[in-house]
XYZ file of C-alpha atoms in Angstrom:
204
model
C 147.129 111.171 85.868
C 143.709 112.325 87.057
C 140.820 109.898 86.790
C 137.821 111.055 84.715
C 134.595 111.670 86.611
C 130.960 111.874 85.604
C 128.961 114.853 86.878
C 125.624 113.745 88.341
C 122.595 116.018 88.654
C 119.327 115.596 90.587
C 117.443 113.723 87.852
C 120.251 111.211 87.320
C 120.561 110.670 91.077
C 116.884 109.815 91.369
C 117.027 107.500 88.345
C 120.069 105.598 89.638
C 119.441 102.194 91.196
C 120.771 101.768 94.757
C 123.591 99.257 95.314
C 122.689 95.728 96.335
C 123.014 94.880 100.004
C 126.141 92.986 101.011
C 124.977 90.263 103.405
C 127.483 88.968 105.930
C 128.038 85.217 106.470
C 126.365 85.456 109.878
C 123.060 87.286 110.065
C 119.724 87.303 111.825
C 117.339 84.572 110.729
C 114.264 85.489 112.753
C 111.170 87.432 111.751
C 110.998 90.942 113.192
C 107.244 91.373 112.722
C 105.454 92.628 115.810
C 102.412 90.878 117.261
C 100.081 93.408 115.667
C 97.246 93.357 113.159
C 95.579 96.307 111.481
C 91.799 95.865 111.648
C 90.679 98.971 109.769
C 89.845 99.426 106.098
C 92.763 98.550 103.814
C 92.492 99.440 100.128
C 94.888 99.846 97.176
C 96.134 103.383 96.551
C 94.308 104.072 93.312
C 96.314 105.917 90.662
C 99.550 105.908 92.682
C 101.904 104.768 89.911
C 100.449 107.015 87.210
C 100.554 110.015 89.569
C 104.225 109.396 90.349
C 105.080 108.978 86.667
C 103.213 112.161 85.711
C 104.820 114.179 88.502
C 108.285 112.964 87.492
C 107.760 113.696 83.800
C 106.383 117.187 84.461
C 108.969 118.202 87.059
C 111.744 120.583 86.034
C 114.998 119.375 87.572
C 117.839 121.816 88.100
C 121.044 121.186 86.194
C 123.498 121.612 89.058
C 126.035 118.933 89.960
C 125.202 117.110 93.194
C 127.734 114.300 92.943
C 130.704 112.998 91.011
C 131.355 109.366 90.177
C 134.496 107.877 88.680
C 134.086 106.490 85.174
C 136.450 103.706 86.180
C 135.607 101.519 89.170
C 134.268 103.792 91.930
C 134.663 102.281 95.427
C 132.047 104.658 96.835
C 129.309 103.723 94.367
C 128.801 100.236 95.793
C 127.621 98.881 99.111
C 130.878 97.939 100.809
C 129.674 97.366 104.378
C 128.413 93.880 105.246
C 125.165 93.815 107.182
C 123.579 91.201 109.390
C 120.477 92.724 110.937
C 117.971 95.573 110.826
C 120.429 98.073 112.318
C 122.822 97.466 109.431
C 119.966 97.780 106.961
C 118.967 101.120 108.479
C 122.467 102.482 107.914
C 122.476 101.364 104.283
C 118.967 102.774 103.735
C 119.918 106.204 105.065
C 123.087 106.226 102.948
C 121.599 105.071 99.657
C 118.143 106.671 99.921
C 118.197 109.323 102.649
C 121.508 110.956 101.698
C 120.708 110.904 97.984
C 117.181 112.281 98.262
C 118.122 114.860 100.896
C 120.704 116.294 98.486
C 117.989 116.568 95.828
C 115.516 118.130 98.283
C 118.130 120.705 99.342
C 119.113 121.574 95.766
C 115.469 122.265 94.910
C 114.669 124.098 98.173
C 112.112 121.438 99.067
C 111.262 121.751 102.745
C 111.421 118.094 103.671
C 114.218 115.663 104.512
C 114.962 112.169 105.795
C 115.945 112.043 109.466
C 116.159 109.898 112.583
C 113.014 110.013 114.718
C 114.991 111.341 117.703
C 115.621 114.522 115.688
C 112.067 115.697 116.396
C 110.350 116.524 119.667
C 107.555 114.033 120.275
C 105.727 112.346 123.144
C 104.954 109.324 120.959
C 106.173 106.144 122.647
C 107.129 104.280 119.462
C 110.209 104.822 117.313
C 109.813 104.622 113.522
C 112.934 103.426 111.719
C 112.775 106.293 109.225
C 110.953 109.595 109.080
C 110.683 112.528 106.744
C 110.276 115.858 108.538
C 109.514 119.369 107.352
C 111.346 122.611 108.134
C 109.296 123.004 111.322
C 110.482 119.567 112.503
C 107.043 118.003 112.142
C 106.940 114.354 111.083
C 105.339 114.077 107.636
C 106.166 110.441 106.747
C 106.777 107.433 109.013
C 108.607 104.404 107.644
C 109.443 100.928 108.885
C 112.274 98.689 107.644
C 112.676 94.908 107.715
C 115.590 92.854 106.388
C 114.868 91.323 102.950
C 116.283 87.833 103.486
C 113.498 86.734 105.891
C 110.450 85.272 104.108
C 108.032 86.907 106.573
C 109.346 90.281 105.408
C 108.754 89.729 101.685
C 106.119 92.085 100.309
C 105.251 91.110 96.742
C 103.922 87.662 97.657
C 101.637 89.214 100.292
C 100.253 92.034 98.197
C 97.085 90.164 97.205
C 96.611 88.535 100.627
C 94.811 91.104 102.778
C 95.177 89.026 105.949
C 98.963 88.963 105.629
C 99.032 92.643 104.658
C 97.151 93.520 107.843
C 99.992 91.953 109.822
C 103.032 93.217 107.931
C 101.660 96.767 107.557
C 100.335 97.071 111.107
C 103.525 98.556 112.551
C 103.992 101.467 110.101
C 100.241 102.157 110.221
C 100.460 102.342 114.025
C 103.223 104.924 113.675
C 101.220 106.912 111.128
C 98.165 106.971 113.375
C 100.122 107.817 116.517
C 102.056 110.633 114.843
C 99.184 111.945 112.730
C 101.039 111.264 109.470
C 99.106 111.070 106.231
C 101.917 109.118 104.567
C 104.103 106.159 105.476
C 105.826 103.123 104.040
C 107.056 99.608 104.723
C 110.304 98.596 103.028
C 112.757 95.707 103.013
C 115.154 97.745 100.803
C 114.317 95.600 97.772
C 110.537 96.128 97.930
C 108.455 98.995 99.294
C 104.752 99.521 99.939
C 103.735 103.184 100.191
C 100.849 104.042 102.498
C 98.342 106.885 102.663
C 95.897 107.471 105.503
C 92.508 108.913 104.581
C 89.619 110.042 106.777
C 86.245 108.630 105.716
C 82.884 110.402 105.785
C 82.348 109.312 109.412
C 85.645 110.884 110.470
C 87.337 107.532 111.130
């Protein structure tokens, strides 16, 4: 007897929570923060949440089916691979965020997609963990990942401590500056800080 399946469209895909990470019994226990500190102006992104909510509410999603999930237990809907370091996290991130959002971008003919940094031609010496590139293979967003079980990588408890933010955000900001990206992010899979780079009146 066939097993019933639920048809999933773009809006439902975006609204679905990603699976929890499956941490292996042996895993890295050391901070992966670089010896960097951002010394420029760091300010909250005013109106970010309301802008995202408004854009989502006003967007017309197409009604096509992008995925099927079994109404009974679906082995593909969960995170089944144990991870132990940042490389494992990167694989899970691309699967549960990159694959999902790329399918939505493609269905709506949006000219941007998640990719590995080596997919673009660049003389930049660094290597962001995650990028979003446009149809001309230009990097539009640079992202950095850190594993969530290391206290140094937690984001929420540092949000109101500008000195700690200057350290934990320094690496993605360096990538944004080096690649000329307006947008970037720092994520530990469970928490994410989105970044925007603005030029002030002095051109800095």
